[in-house]
Amino acid sequence: MAVTKGIPADLVRLALTAGVTEVGENRVQEGEAKRLELGPSHPEVKWHLIGHLQTNKAARAARRFDLIHSVDSLRLAEALSAAVSAGAAGAAPVGARGGGVDVLLQVNVSGEVTKFGVAPAETAALARAASRLPGLRVRGLMTIAPLVDDPEKTRPIFRALAALAREIDRLALPGVTMEFLSMGMSQDYEVAVTEGANLVRIGTAIFGPRRG
Ligand SMILES: *Cc1c(COP(=O)(O)O)cnc(C)c1O
């Protein structure tokens, strides 16, 4: 996935024309604006929300993104489910596929206090609770590894997320699959892929340093 936060729409358009089909944005409003501008000429593109999501923006996010990577509380999961029940998801012309919202659970594997995400020990319980919410499909897990000098040091983080996904998969919860492991960024994606990532979130390695 090409991460396009802070990247002007014209540059994102070049990436889409070159064949990028997955786009990740951190903020609801910025992602929404780019989707409105670029979505019509690139209907094949999937739009991902990878940044923290506030409950009060859940309905808007459900309407505009194909996959929300940052569900880290039952409260947020409930807000997304309520938005689907209220008909928000897929209602708008450029909205995600109707009939539900696809999410990943964001896990704070490293335990850094500055990071969002559910604690590893609480992730299965969140998956179980989310599984009971109508209109919500949990499709995997996401994590952000700490910034380190040597990407090899992130390996235990990615390995732990993959193990957690296998554990949750074994619970066979209705409406919950572990198809996606969203892990790895520009500095550490190679390590993440060797640990099972199938959705890597790449910004600077594609677009160069972000301006602004
Ligand atoms: C910005 C961001 C990325 C991309 O980071 P790069 O180091 O530029 O590749 C990936 N994931 C999340 C959640 C981000 O916020």
Tab-separated table of N, CA, C and O and ligand atoms in Angstrom, residues 3 5 26 50-51 142 144 185-187 201-205 210, ligand 1:
chain	number	residue	atom	x	y	z
A	3	VAL	N	1.406	4.881	1.119
A	3	VAL	CA	0.914	5.788	2.158
A	3	VAL	C	1.087	7.219	1.663
A	3	VAL	O	2.210	7.661	1.388
A	5	LYS	N	-0.164	10.208	3.074
A	5	LYS	CA	-0.377	11.364	3.966
A	5	LYS	C	0.647	12.449	3.644
A	5	LYS	O	1.832	12.167	3.464
A	26	ASN	N	-3.757	8.773	6.821
A	26	ASN	CA	-3.836	8.804	8.278
A	26	ASN	C	-5.072	9.509	8.806
A	26	ASN	O	-5.552	9.197	9.887
A	50	ILE	N	-5.282	4.380	8.020
A	50	ILE	CA	-4.261	3.736	8.854
A	50	ILE	C	-3.946	4.532	10.120
A	50	ILE	O	-3.224	4.066	10.982
A	51	GLY	N	-4.500	5.760	10.227
A	51	GLY	CA	-4.245	6.581	11.408
A	51	GLY	C	-5.303	6.382	12.478
A	51	GLY	O	-6.335	5.743	12.242
A	142	MET	N	-3.238	-5.226	12.760
A	142	MET	CA	-2.261	-4.218	12.324
A	142	MET	C	-1.382	-3.830	13.505
A	142	MET	O	-1.858	-3.806	14.633
A	144	ILE	N	2.238	-1.160	14.512
A	144	ILE	CA	3.316	-0.235	14.133
A	144	ILE	C	4.507	-0.576	15.022
A	144	ILE	O	4.393	-0.542	16.247
A	185	MET	N	6.757	-0.818	7.432
A	185	MET	CA	6.768	0.489	6.805
A	185	MET	C	8.084	0.609	6.030
A	185	MET	O	8.796	-0.377	5.890
A	186	SER	N	8.382	1.806	5.531
A	186	SER	CA	9.569	1.939	4.670
A	186	SER	C	10.821	1.317	5.276
A	186	SER	O	11.584	0.643	4.603
A	187	GLN	N	11.028	1.564	6.566
A	187	GLN	CA	12.297	1.143	7.163
A	187	GLN	C	12.345	-0.352	7.512
A	187	GLN	O	13.426	-0.911	7.663
A	201	ARG	N	2.820	-0.960	4.569
A	201	ARG	CA	2.391	0.436	4.439
A	201	ARG	C	3.615	1.308	4.158
A	201	ARG	O	4.377	1.621	5.045
A	202	ILE	N	3.780	1.680	2.892
A	202	ILE	CA	5.018	2.333	2.466
A	202	ILE	C	4.766	3.775	2.028
A	202	ILE	O	4.044	4.021	1.056
A	203	GLY	N	5.390	4.709	2.732
A	203	GLY	CA	5.279	6.119	2.377
A	203	GLY	C	6.555	6.647	1.765
A	203	GLY	O	6.685	6.766	0.543
A	204	THR	N	7.538	6.945	2.622
A	204	THR	CA	8.743	7.633	2.153
A	204	THR	C	9.540	6.833	1.120
A	204	THR	O	10.164	7.430	0.240
A	205	ALA	N	9.523	5.535	1.178
A	205	ALA	CA	10.291	4.752	0.206
A	205	ALA	C	9.700	4.880	-1.197
A	205	ALA	O	10.379	4.603	-2.186
A	210	ARG	N	8.282	13.389	3.430
A	210	ARG	CA	7.026	14.150	3.390
A	210	ARG	C	7.306	15.627	3.598
A	210	ARG	O	8.114	15.994	4.429
B	1	LIG	C1	3.148	7.276	7.924
B	1	LIG	C2	2.760	5.878	8.186
B	1	LIG	C3	3.294	4.833	7.423
B	1	LIG	C4	4.346	5.028	6.338
B	1	LIG	O1	5.565	5.367	6.908
B	1	LIG	P1	6.901	5.458	6.005
B	1	LIG	O2	7.984	5.357	7.019
B	1	LIG	O3	6.854	6.777	5.348
B	1	LIG	O4	6.891	4.345	5.055
B	1	LIG	C5	2.840	3.557	7.687
B	1	LIG	N1	1.931	3.301	8.638
B	1	LIG	C6	1.400	4.276	9.402
B	1	LIG	C7	0.393	3.938	10.431
B	1	LIG	C8	1.809	5.599	9.203
B	1	LIG	O5	1.293	6.558	9.966
